[in-house]
Tab-separated table of C-alpha atoms in Angstrom:
chain	number	residue	atom	x	y	z
A	27	MET	CA	19.592	-65.513	-38.884
A	28	THR	CA	16.694	-67.305	-40.530
A	29	LYS	CA	14.014	-68.285	-38.029
A	30	GLN	CA	12.213	-71.570	-38.435
A	31	SER	CA	8.704	-70.970	-39.709
A	32	PRO	CA	6.199	-72.532	-37.289
A	33	ASP	CA	4.097	-73.926	-40.150
A	34	ARG	CA	6.980	-75.827	-41.807
A	35	ALA	CA	8.272	-79.209	-40.763
A	36	LEU	CA	11.997	-79.803	-40.364
A	37	HIS	CA	12.172	-81.849	-43.566
A	38	GLU	CA	10.911	-78.816	-45.528
A	39	LEU	CA	13.702	-76.470	-44.401
A	40	SER	CA	16.556	-75.486	-46.671
A	41	ALA	CA	20.123	-76.494	-45.932
A	42	THR	CA	20.948	-72.967	-44.753
A	43	GLU	CA	17.902	-72.895	-42.482
A	44	LEU	CA	18.981	-76.190	-40.972
A	45	THR	CA	22.544	-75.124	-40.237
A	46	ASP	CA	21.305	-71.784	-38.875
A	47	GLY	CA	18.999	-73.759	-36.575
A	48	TYR	CA	21.849	-75.989	-35.437
A	49	ARG	CA	23.954	-72.922	-34.700
A	50	ARG	CA	21.214	-71.356	-32.579
A	51	GLY	CA	20.342	-74.630	-30.876
A	52	ASP	CA	16.728	-74.592	-32.128
A	53	PHE	CA	16.999	-78.250	-33.097
A	54	SER	CA	19.728	-80.832	-33.624
A	55	PRO	CA	20.946	-82.910	-36.572
A	56	VAL	CA	19.505	-85.967	-34.817
A	57	GLU	CA	16.030	-84.427	-34.607
A	58	VAL	CA	16.207	-83.436	-38.269
A	59	ALA	CA	17.389	-86.880	-39.365
A	60	GLN	CA	14.558	-88.503	-37.413
A	61	VAL	CA	11.964	-86.234	-39.036
A	62	VAL	CA	13.378	-86.791	-42.522
A	63	LEU	CA	13.493	-90.557	-42.041
A	64	ALA	CA	9.875	-90.568	-40.841
A	65	HIS	CA	8.870	-88.511	-43.882
A	66	VAL	CA	10.758	-90.923	-46.141
A	67	GLU	CA	8.883	-93.824	-44.571
A	68	ARG	CA	5.545	-92.193	-45.482
A	69	TRP	CA	6.625	-91.562	-49.080
A	70	GLU	CA	9.017	-94.294	-50.083
A	71	ARG	CA	6.614	-97.186	-50.654
A	72	HIS	CA	4.975	-94.980	-53.281
A	73	LEU	CA	8.081	-93.451	-54.890
A	74	ARG	CA	10.760	-96.159	-54.679
A	75	ALA	CA	13.444	-93.471	-54.987
A	76	LEU	CA	16.054	-94.963	-52.628
A	77	TYR	CA	18.703	-97.662	-52.508
A	78	LEU	CA	20.614	-98.642	-49.349
A	79	LEU	CA	18.298	-96.787	-46.992
A	80	ARG	CA	19.899	-97.537	-43.598
A	81	PRO	CA	18.328	-95.389	-40.874
A	82	GLU	CA	20.748	-96.430	-38.146
A	83	LYS	CA	23.775	-95.417	-40.190
A	84	ALA	CA	22.151	-92.068	-40.939
A	85	LEU	CA	21.403	-91.507	-37.263
A	86	GLU	CA	24.972	-92.441	-36.345
A	87	GLN	CA	26.226	-89.689	-38.687
A	88	ALA	CA	23.658	-87.270	-37.245
A	89	ARG	CA	24.789	-87.990	-33.677
A	90	ALA	CA	28.411	-87.289	-34.645
A	91	SER	CA	27.301	-84.009	-36.222
A	92	GLU	CA	25.304	-83.103	-33.123
A	93	ARG	CA	28.433	-83.502	-31.008
A	94	ARG	CA	30.375	-81.226	-33.356
A	95	TRP	CA	27.696	-78.527	-33.251
A	96	LEU	CA	27.635	-78.690	-29.445
A	97	ARG	CA	31.381	-78.029	-29.518
A	98	ARG	CA	30.837	-75.244	-32.112
A	99	GLU	CA	33.106	-77.165	-34.485
A	100	PRO	CA	31.098	-78.011	-37.638
A	101	LEU	CA	33.165	-79.576	-40.402
A	102	GLY	CA	31.686	-77.460	-43.172
A	103	PRO	CA	28.649	-75.618	-44.527
A	104	ILE	CA	26.482	-78.762	-44.717
A	105	ASP	CA	27.402	-80.427	-41.420
A	106	GLY	CA	24.354	-82.339	-40.190
A	107	VAL	CA	22.282	-81.712	-43.347
A	108	PRO	CA	20.465	-84.811	-44.694
A	109	LEU	CA	21.360	-85.680	-48.285
A	110	THR	CA	21.341	-88.448	-50.865
A	111	LEU	CA	23.834	-89.616	-53.483
A	112	LYS	CA	23.009	-91.193	-56.816
A	113	GLU	CA	23.604	-94.933	-56.808
A	114	ASN	CA	26.440	-94.733	-59.390
A	115	ILE	CA	28.484	-92.459	-57.089
A	116	SER	CA	30.527	-95.097	-55.282
A	117	THR	CA	30.513	-95.228	-51.499
A	118	GLU	CA	33.179	-97.260	-49.744
A	119	GLY	CA	32.089	-100.776	-48.834
A	120	ASP	CA	28.821	-100.611	-50.774
A	121	PRO	CA	27.967	-102.305	-54.083
A	122	THR	CA	27.382	-100.091	-57.114
A	123	PRO	CA	24.841	-101.896	-59.311
A	124	LEU	CA	24.586	-99.099	-61.933
A	125	GLY	CA	20.853	-99.694	-61.993
A	126	THR	CA	21.083	-103.107	-63.578
A	127	ALA	CA	20.678	-106.681	-62.350
A	128	ALA	CA	23.540	-107.669	-64.656
A	129	VAL	CA	26.289	-106.118	-62.509
A	130	GLU	CA	28.111	-108.222	-59.927
A	131	LEU	CA	27.521	-106.732	-56.475
A	132	LEU	CA	31.035	-106.054	-55.214
A	133	PRO	CA	31.865	-103.539	-52.472
A	134	ALA	CA	33.428	-100.281	-53.676
A	135	HIS	CA	37.022	-99.753	-52.540
A	136	ALA	CA	36.610	-96.020	-51.863
A	137	ASP	CA	34.209	-93.106	-51.891
A	138	ALA	CA	33.954	-91.414	-55.282
A	139	PRO	CA	34.861	-87.697	-55.158
A	140	PRO	CA	31.342	-86.322	-54.488
A	141	ALA	CA	30.807	-88.872	-51.714
A	142	ALA	CA	34.177	-88.055	-50.191
A	143	ARG	CA	33.425	-84.321	-50.233
A	144	VAL	CA	30.077	-84.647	-48.455
A	145	ARG	CA	31.545	-86.881	-45.762
A	146	GLU	CA	34.433	-84.461	-45.206
A	147	ALA	CA	31.903	-81.642	-44.788
A	148	GLY	CA	29.761	-83.584	-42.298
A	149	GLY	CA	26.737	-84.222	-44.508
A	150	VAL	CA	24.361	-86.938	-43.293
A	151	VAL	CA	23.963	-89.493	-46.091
A	152	ILE	CA	20.417	-90.802	-45.726
A	153	ALA	CA	20.600	-93.198	-48.688
A	154	LYS	CA	21.627	-93.668	-52.297
A	155	THR	CA	19.078	-92.905	-55.038
A	156	THR	CA	17.896	-95.175	-57.820
A	157	MET	CA	18.710	-95.068	-61.527
A	158	PRO	CA	17.905	-97.065	-64.702
A	159	ASP	CA	20.178	-99.693	-66.257
A	160	TYR	CA	23.638	-98.222	-66.823
A	161	GLY	CA	22.133	-94.743	-66.589
A	162	MET	CA	21.088	-94.964	-70.239
A	163	LEU	CA	17.398	-94.090	-69.863
A	164	SER	CA	15.523	-90.885	-69.056
A	165	SER	CA	13.206	-92.773	-66.735
A	166	GLY	CA	13.221	-94.713	-63.475
A	167	LEU	CA	12.836	-98.121	-65.141
A	168	SER	CA	15.475	-100.552	-63.886
A	169	SER	CA	16.132	-104.287	-63.913
A	170	PHE	CA	17.624	-103.985	-60.413
A	171	HIS	CA	15.700	-101.276	-58.545
A	172	PRO	CA	11.922	-101.080	-58.090
A	173	LEU	CA	10.230	-98.702	-60.520
A	174	ALA	CA	10.745	-95.089	-59.414
A	175	ARG	CA	7.798	-92.695	-59.696
A	176	ASN	CA	7.144	-88.964	-59.825
A	177	PRO	CA	5.736	-87.430	-56.605
A	178	TRP	CA	3.629	-84.944	-58.611
A	179	ASN	CA	1.788	-87.859	-60.237
A	180	LEU	CA	2.631	-91.436	-59.286
A	181	ALA	CA	1.591	-92.679	-62.716
A	182	MET	CA	4.430	-90.668	-64.275
A	183	THR	CA	8.203	-91.054	-64.413
A	184	PRO	CA	10.492	-88.815	-62.373
A	185	GLY	CA	12.846	-88.835	-65.369
A	186	GLY	CA	16.375	-90.137	-65.420
A	187	SER	CA	18.928	-91.220	-65.186
A	188	SER	CA	19.056	-89.357	-61.843
A	189	ALA	CA	15.563	-90.707	-61.261
A	190	GLY	CA	15.573	-91.232	-57.518
A	191	GLY	CA	17.366	-87.938	-56.917
A	192	GLY	CA	14.687	-85.944	-58.725
A	193	ALA	CA	11.875	-87.730	-56.912
A	194	ALA	CA	13.612	-87.456	-53.526
A	195	ALA	CA	14.199	-83.706	-53.857
A	196	ALA	CA	10.607	-82.998	-54.899
A	197	ALA	CA	9.244	-85.216	-52.117
A	198	GLY	CA	11.334	-83.543	-49.404
A	199	TYR	CA	13.815	-86.293	-48.545
A	200	GLY	CA	16.059	-83.589	-47.093
A	201	PRO	CA	17.323	-80.544	-48.982
A	202	LEU	CA	20.441	-81.826	-50.790
A	203	HIS	CA	20.864	-84.493	-53.459
A	204	VAL	CA	23.626	-85.383	-55.931
A	205	GLY	CA	23.010	-86.725	-59.431
A	206	THR	CA	24.995	-87.155	-62.646
A	207	ASP	CA	24.427	-86.076	-66.240
A	208	ILE	CA	25.872	-87.094	-69.609
A	209	GLY	CA	23.061	-85.971	-71.919
A	210	GLY	CA	20.425	-84.512	-69.622
A	211	SER	CA	20.320	-86.891	-66.662
A	212	LEU	CA	20.266	-84.079	-64.074
A	213	ARG	CA	18.143	-81.573	-65.965
A	214	LEU	CA	15.461	-83.937	-67.272
A	215	PRO	CA	14.420	-85.292	-63.845
A	216	ALA	CA	14.760	-81.794	-62.401
A	217	GLY	CA	12.447	-80.410	-65.078
A	218	TRP	CA	9.920	-83.196	-64.718
A	219	CYS	CA	9.989	-83.069	-60.896
A	220	GLY	CA	9.859	-79.261	-60.600
A	221	ILE	CA	13.160	-78.884	-58.738
A	222	PHE	CA	16.402	-77.017	-59.447
A	223	THR	CA	19.673	-78.465	-60.683
A	224	LEU	CA	22.958	-77.268	-62.111
A	225	LYS	CA	24.899	-79.365	-64.587
A	226	PRO	CA	28.205	-77.584	-64.076
A	227	SER	CA	30.990	-76.971	-66.545
A	228	LEU	CA	32.791	-80.220	-67.275
A	229	GLY	CA	35.338	-80.828	-64.536
A	230	ARG	CA	33.935	-78.277	-62.074
A	231	ILE	CA	32.855	-81.093	-59.754
A	232	PRO	CA	35.426	-83.909	-59.828
A	233	ILE	CA	33.970	-87.320	-60.551
A	234	ASP	CA	35.332	-90.849	-60.877
A	235	PRO	CA	35.326	-92.309	-63.426
A	236	PRO	CA	35.476	-89.198	-65.649
A	237	TYR	CA	34.057	-89.432	-69.139
A	238	MET	CA	33.434	-87.069	-72.045
A	239	GLY	CA	30.387	-84.962	-71.189
A	240	ARG	CA	29.810	-86.569	-67.772
A	241	ALA	CA	29.138	-84.240	-64.859
A	242	ALA	CA	27.915	-84.532	-61.284
A	243	GLY	CA	25.688	-81.823	-59.884
A	244	PRO	CA	23.413	-80.721	-57.042
A	245	MET	CA	19.664	-81.397	-57.118
A	246	THR	CA	17.706	-79.183	-54.718
A	247	ARG	CA	14.404	-77.394	-54.271
A	248	THR	CA	16.033	-73.951	-54.354
A	249	VAL	CA	18.834	-72.255	-56.252
A	250	MET	CA	20.605	-71.141	-53.086
A	251	ASP	CA	20.780	-74.673	-51.719
A	252	SER	CA	22.561	-75.722	-54.913
A	253	ALA	CA	24.914	-72.762	-54.558
A	254	LEU	CA	25.666	-73.797	-50.978
A	255	PHE	CA	26.261	-77.379	-52.081
A	256	MET	CA	28.711	-76.231	-54.771
A	257	GLN	CA	30.976	-74.963	-51.967
A	258	VAL	CA	31.417	-78.613	-51.006
A	259	LEU	CA	31.175	-80.504	-54.299
A	260	ALA	CA	33.483	-78.271	-56.358
A	261	ARG	CA	36.573	-79.020	-54.284
A	262	PRO	CA	39.494	-80.695	-56.069
A	263	ASP	CA	40.201	-84.402	-56.380
A	264	PRO	CA	43.194	-85.834	-58.295
A	265	ARG	CA	41.249	-88.890	-59.449
A	266	ASP	CA	39.413	-86.837	-62.086
A	267	SER	CA	41.845	-86.405	-64.987
A	268	MET	CA	39.368	-83.986	-66.618
A	269	SER	CA	38.806	-81.761	-63.586
A	270	LEU	CA	39.274	-78.007	-63.804
A	271	PRO	CA	41.930	-76.233	-61.760
A	272	TRP	CA	40.399	-75.327	-58.420
A	273	GLN	CA	39.032	-71.805	-58.140
A	274	ASP	CA	37.870	-69.959	-55.050
A	275	ILE	CA	34.469	-69.103	-56.538
A	276	GLY	CA	32.098	-66.968	-54.467
A	277	TRP	CA	29.215	-69.424	-54.521
A	278	HIS	CA	27.613	-67.448	-51.670
A	279	GLN	CA	27.168	-64.625	-54.184
A	280	ALA	CA	24.619	-66.623	-56.195
A	281	ASP	CA	21.881	-64.244	-55.056
A	282	ALA	CA	22.852	-61.155	-57.053
A	283	GLY	CA	19.255	-59.896	-57.210
A	284	VAL	CA	17.077	-59.236	-60.239
A	285	GLU	CA	19.512	-56.498	-61.281
A	286	LYS	CA	21.706	-59.319	-62.580
A	287	LEU	CA	19.326	-59.607	-65.532
A	288	ARG	CA	19.391	-55.987	-66.639
A	289	GLY	CA	21.125	-55.575	-69.987
A	290	LEU	CA	21.906	-59.270	-70.464
A	291	ARG	CA	21.821	-60.697	-73.994
A	292	ILE	CA	19.655	-63.796	-73.753
A	293	GLY	CA	19.058	-66.230	-76.595
A	294	LEU	CA	15.628	-67.864	-76.758
A	295	LEU	CA	15.787	-71.363	-78.239
A	296	LEU	CA	12.318	-72.797	-78.783
A	297	GLU	CA	13.158	-75.575	-81.244
A	298	ALA	CA	15.944	-78.090	-80.751
A	299	GLY	CA	16.392	-78.760	-84.471
A	300	CYS	CA	15.803	-82.501	-84.116
A	301	GLY	CA	13.762	-84.964	-82.114
A	302	LEU	CA	10.279	-84.558	-80.711
A	303	ALA	CA	8.229	-81.436	-81.394
A	304	VAL	CA	7.875	-79.071	-78.462
A	305	MET	CA	4.489	-79.481	-76.800
A	306	PRO	CA	2.474	-76.212	-76.999
A	307	GLN	CA	2.121	-75.923	-73.205
A	308	VAL	CA	5.880	-76.314	-72.785
A	309	LYS	CA	6.547	-73.670	-75.433
A	310	ALA	CA	4.065	-71.271	-73.818
A	311	ALA	CA	5.721	-71.651	-70.395
A	312	VAL	CA	9.183	-70.909	-71.813
A	313	GLU	CA	7.855	-67.925	-73.773
A	314	ASN	CA	6.322	-66.616	-70.559
A	315	ALA	CA	9.725	-66.973	-68.881
A	316	ALA	CA	11.267	-64.951	-71.713
A	317	ARG	CA	8.766	-62.151	-71.111
A	318	ILE	CA	9.726	-62.142	-67.418
A	319	PHE	CA	13.366	-61.628	-68.392
A	320	GLU	CA	12.412	-58.844	-70.782
A	321	ARG	CA	10.318	-57.005	-68.193
A	322	VAL	CA	13.390	-56.455	-66.005
A	323	GLY	CA	15.624	-55.241	-68.800
A	324	ALA	CA	17.181	-58.302	-70.428
A	325	HIS	CA	17.444	-58.313	-74.216
A	326	VAL	CA	15.868	-61.552	-75.432
A	327	GLN	CA	16.493	-62.615	-79.017
A	328	PRO	CA	15.107	-65.710	-80.769
A	329	MET	CA	17.705	-68.279	-81.852
A	330	GLU	CA	17.735	-70.610	-84.797
A	331	PRO	CA	18.092	-74.306	-83.944
A	332	PHE	CA	21.679	-75.567	-84.179
A	333	MET	CA	21.307	-79.291	-83.452
A	334	THR	CA	20.700	-81.688	-86.346
A	335	LEU	CA	19.403	-85.217	-86.571
A	336	GLY	CA	22.848	-86.264	-87.806
A	337	MET	CA	24.450	-84.989	-84.598
A	338	LEU	CA	21.907	-86.709	-82.375
A	339	ASP	CA	22.052	-89.970	-84.333
A	340	GLY	CA	25.854	-89.963	-84.314
A	341	MET	CA	26.021	-89.684	-80.535
A	342	ASP	CA	23.261	-92.262	-80.177
A	343	HIS	CA	25.045	-94.769	-82.426
A	344	PHE	CA	28.373	-94.328	-80.658
A	345	TRP	CA	26.731	-94.872	-77.278
A	346	ARG	CA	25.024	-97.968	-78.709
A	347	MET	CA	28.391	-99.388	-79.709
A	348	ARG	CA	29.915	-98.579	-76.324
A	349	SER	CA	27.041	-100.353	-74.580
A	350	HIS	CA	27.172	-103.237	-77.068
A	351	ALA	CA	30.840	-103.779	-76.191
A	352	ASP	CA	30.056	-103.632	-72.476
A	353	LEU	CA	27.195	-106.130	-72.763
A	354	LYS	CA	29.163	-108.436	-75.037
A	355	ALA	CA	31.794	-108.747	-72.300
A	356	LEU	CA	29.219	-110.067	-69.817
A	357	PRO	CA	28.552	-113.784	-69.321
A	358	PRO	CA	25.315	-114.728	-71.141
A	359	ALA	CA	23.387	-115.344	-67.918
A	360	ARG	CA	24.153	-111.846	-66.672
A	361	ARG	CA	23.611	-110.208	-70.055
A	362	ASP	CA	20.125	-111.713	-70.112
A	363	LYS	CA	19.256	-109.702	-66.992
A	364	VAL	CA	19.656	-106.313	-68.702
A	365	LEU	CA	16.425	-104.528	-69.594
A	366	PRO	CA	15.205	-105.786	-72.996
A	367	TYR	CA	14.937	-102.180	-74.233
A	368	ILE	CA	18.615	-101.529	-73.432
A	369	ARG	CA	19.667	-104.831	-74.977
A	370	ALA	CA	17.748	-104.163	-78.191
A	371	TRP	CA	19.260	-100.674	-78.375
A	372	ALA	CA	22.837	-101.838	-77.763
A	373	GLU	CA	22.681	-104.939	-79.941
A	374	SER	CA	21.520	-102.862	-82.914
A	375	ALA	CA	25.145	-101.657	-83.163
A	376	ALA	CA	26.529	-105.167	-83.712
A	377	GLY	CA	26.932	-104.677	-87.466
A	378	MET	CA	28.547	-101.236	-87.363
A	379	SER	CA	31.849	-100.960	-89.223
A	380	GLY	CA	34.887	-99.174	-87.837
A	381	GLU	CA	34.284	-96.361	-90.294
A	382	ALA	CA	30.684	-95.999	-89.118
A	383	VAL	CA	31.796	-95.872	-85.471
A	384	PHE	CA	34.379	-93.199	-86.296
A	385	LYS	CA	31.809	-91.097	-88.141
A	386	ALA	CA	29.383	-91.481	-85.254
A	387	PHE	CA	32.042	-90.430	-82.740
A	388	SER	CA	32.907	-87.354	-84.807
A	389	GLN	CA	29.433	-85.959	-84.140
A	390	PHE	CA	30.364	-85.245	-80.523
A	391	HIS	CA	32.857	-82.631	-81.706
A	392	VAL	CA	30.509	-81.339	-84.395
A	393	THR	CA	27.873	-80.828	-81.695
A	394	ARG	CA	30.367	-79.056	-79.449
A	395	VAL	CA	31.386	-76.595	-82.167
A	396	ALA	CA	27.769	-75.935	-83.158
A	397	ALA	CA	26.728	-75.222	-79.550
A	398	VAL	CA	29.654	-72.884	-78.858
A	399	ASN	CA	29.101	-70.984	-82.100
A	400	ALA	CA	25.344	-70.665	-81.540
A	401	CYS	CA	25.816	-69.323	-78.003
A	402	ARG	CA	28.671	-66.933	-78.775
A	403	ALA	CA	26.379	-63.936	-79.351
A	404	PHE	CA	24.638	-64.331	-75.991
A	405	ASP	CA	25.432	-64.129	-72.305
A	406	TYR	CA	22.912	-66.892	-71.574
A	407	VAL	CA	20.532	-69.120	-73.527
A	408	ILE	CA	17.089	-70.178	-72.310
A	409	SER	CA	15.078	-73.073	-73.700
A	410	PRO	CA	12.834	-75.926	-72.657
A	411	VAL	CA	14.639	-78.678	-70.787
A	412	SER	CA	12.521	-81.212	-72.648
A	413	PRO	CA	10.023	-80.868	-75.468
A	414	VAL	CA	7.507	-82.891	-73.462
A	415	PRO	CA	6.500	-83.232	-69.786
A	416	ALA	CA	6.885	-86.393	-67.717
A	417	PHE	CA	5.559	-89.541	-69.395
A	418	ALA	CA	4.232	-92.857	-68.077
A	419	ALA	CA	6.447	-94.357	-65.370
A	420	GLU	CA	6.565	-97.804	-66.979
A	421	LEU	CA	8.034	-96.497	-70.251
A	422	PRO	CA	11.807	-96.416	-70.815
A	423	SER	CA	11.587	-93.296	-72.985
A	424	PRO	CA	8.906	-90.955	-74.375
A	425	THR	CA	8.887	-92.805	-77.710
A	426	ASN	CA	9.073	-96.287	-76.126
A	427	ASP	CA	11.186	-97.209	-79.172
A	428	PRO	CA	14.818	-98.372	-78.749
A	429	MET	CA	15.511	-97.257	-82.309
A	430	ARG	CA	14.373	-93.702	-81.410
A	431	PRO	CA	15.641	-93.435	-77.824
A	432	LEU	CA	17.051	-89.897	-77.585
A	433	GLU	CA	14.483	-87.705	-79.312
A	434	HIS	CA	13.792	-85.784	-76.101
A	435	ILE	CA	17.388	-84.689	-75.333
A	436	GLY	CA	17.976	-82.257	-78.205
A	437	PHE	CA	17.952	-79.270	-75.833
A	438	THR	CA	20.155	-80.791	-73.119
A	439	VAL	CA	22.849	-82.936	-74.745
A	440	PRO	CA	24.665	-80.160	-76.670
A	441	PHE	CA	25.695	-78.475	-73.422
A	442	ASN	CA	27.296	-81.685	-72.178
A	443	MET	CA	29.415	-81.819	-75.309
A	444	SER	CA	30.279	-78.097	-75.252
A	445	GLU	CA	31.133	-78.347	-71.518
A	446	GLN	CA	28.924	-75.339	-70.757
A	447	PRO	CA	27.034	-75.007	-67.455
A	448	ALA	CA	23.287	-75.483	-67.783
A	449	ALA	CA	20.572	-75.412	-65.135
A	450	SER	CA	16.950	-76.496	-64.928
A	451	ILE	CA	14.411	-74.465	-62.973
A	452	ASN	CA	10.646	-74.814	-62.875
A	453	CYS	CA	8.815	-72.274	-65.050
A	454	GLY	CA	5.229	-73.511	-65.059
A	455	TYR	CA	2.873	-76.458	-65.134
A	456	THR	CA	0.849	-78.334	-67.720
A	457	SER	CA	-2.941	-78.522	-67.557
A	458	ASP	CA	-2.354	-81.884	-65.825
A	459	ARG	CA	-0.354	-80.085	-63.105
A	460	LEU	CA	3.003	-81.533	-64.194
A	461	PRO	CA	6.083	-79.289	-63.846
A	462	ILE	CA	7.789	-77.709	-66.871
A	463	GLY	CA	11.545	-77.096	-66.758
A	464	LEU	CA	13.329	-74.021	-68.119
A	465	GLN	CA	16.950	-74.592	-69.125
A	466	ILE	CA	19.404	-71.737	-68.528
A	467	ALA	CA	22.796	-72.265	-70.189
A	468	GLY	CA	25.839	-70.034	-69.835
A	469	GLN	CA	29.265	-69.661	-71.349
A	470	ARG	CA	31.845	-72.258	-70.374
A	471	PHE	CA	33.103	-71.812	-66.789
A	472	ASP	CA	30.329	-69.306	-65.905
A	473	ASP	CA	28.700	-71.614	-63.374
A	474	LEU	CA	28.181	-68.817	-60.848
A	475	GLY	CA	26.540	-66.632	-63.481
A	476	VAL	CA	24.064	-69.397	-64.355
A	477	LEU	CA	23.193	-69.700	-60.678
A	478	GLN	CA	22.715	-65.923	-60.424
A	479	VAL	CA	20.418	-65.809	-63.448
A	480	ALA	CA	18.451	-68.776	-62.134
A	481	ARG	CA	18.138	-67.153	-58.707
A	482	ALA	CA	16.852	-63.924	-60.280
A	483	PHE	CA	14.269	-65.896	-62.261
A	484	GLU	CA	13.321	-67.833	-59.119
A	485	MET	CA	12.429	-64.530	-57.457
A	486	LEU	CA	10.460	-63.270	-60.466
A	487	ARG	CA	8.609	-66.351	-61.704
A	488	ASP	CA	4.910	-66.962	-61.184
A	489	PRO	CA	3.783	-68.428	-57.831
A	490	GLN	CA	4.648	-72.096	-57.448
A	491	ARG	CA	2.305	-74.903	-56.501
A	492	PRO	CA	2.835	-76.470	-53.057
A	493	TRP	CA	5.247	-79.379	-53.020
A	494	PRO	CA	3.528	-82.775	-53.325
A	495	GLN	CA	2.688	-84.629	-50.126
A	496	PRO	CA	2.594	-88.389	-49.437
A	497	PRO	CA	-0.672	-90.037	-50.446
A	498	SER	CA	-3.134	-90.743	-47.666
A	499	GLU	CA	-2.330	-93.880	-45.765
A	500	ALA	CA	-5.847	-95.010	-46.585
A	501	LEU	CA	-4.943	-95.260	-50.293
A	502	ASP	CA	-3.566	-98.437	-51.775
A	503	HIS	CA	0.095	-98.107	-52.613
A	504	VAL	CA	1.473	-98.491	-56.129
A	505	ASP	CA	3.664	-101.539	-56.608
């Protein structure tokens, strides 16, 4: 059994360390929840990562878990572990604003699949986490939630759309967090916050509502915590019409050692083929990761870019039209509450013809075919998560231009469309001490293999900086 390290607080322990401690009686779920909530209180006025933070409800769940552990009857592998859920994952009785002030705040009728799974397994839901309007930004800028910030540098964004989840994981708001991803919304905040995430194969984790390319996934500080969480999240749910048939996958086998890498064919993708140029420090960090793979016997081969501007623009224009239709259906007073950036982006599609919309939509399939073909020669593909590190918190996107909104997702979005699993793991830091994410993508359905490769890299990578700590209480907080 893992012993609690005397120099680590309870909020810094992994999910496995917590449940091992509960089993031994070293501490209780109530004690852990109290410590995590106190840590959140020190951080949250700076980060603004949470929505519906209700300490008494969290403690009520923790007390129920404590009783189960005393009876030696935990509900599952995360019983009593503090966690958060992204705001757009519905929880029964709670409103789901989707990050925007334009949405009517009506209580959800039921828990969405990820929420249902964590409750069934005894997880302690500390809070929901914040997101931008409709999840359509890679930042924490929202017309409904306060501005979310990056714990590594409060002037910077945590990324998005799983903005609060990335910030909460890096800040130590408990070990487990759930986000969603349709073009990079798990991997971008993970990369910019220095944490780990897995965007699983489409349908591996049931979600409601399902949508082309949309996936839910774990956001954690370590690979093995994500692997543990997959035991819970990847259980079936009939509400997801796109879910995969359930498989009894050995998620506990995610630590296959560095031997997993020996002999693997790994593609090295250093240019997306469209969008922003890769910053030299980002490129250098990914190249260093490639050398680490090579040193233990992997065969790393450079790849030619396979994304094109036409693919990226097509997806962008289709999403504009979808959002334009959604906003057009709102009463004017509510539509006026949407972020101006999102409105400008969506309303630019007003003049699109049916033919133009069809051609835009066709680029999703073109992207899928290009990604599958490019990856066919390799077991895994490594690349930057983003061409640039975290940018200013107040900006909606790196370009701050609604006519060029997606130029940073060229590495991430193809794996949503191809339905391939793709992870983000920290591989270095900029000269400004901001994290740099390495993307590891695998063949479709090889979610466990991606976790195993990520775990091997986690063991081999250069030493990591200490996790950020709350600013001194003597400092003025950021509004």
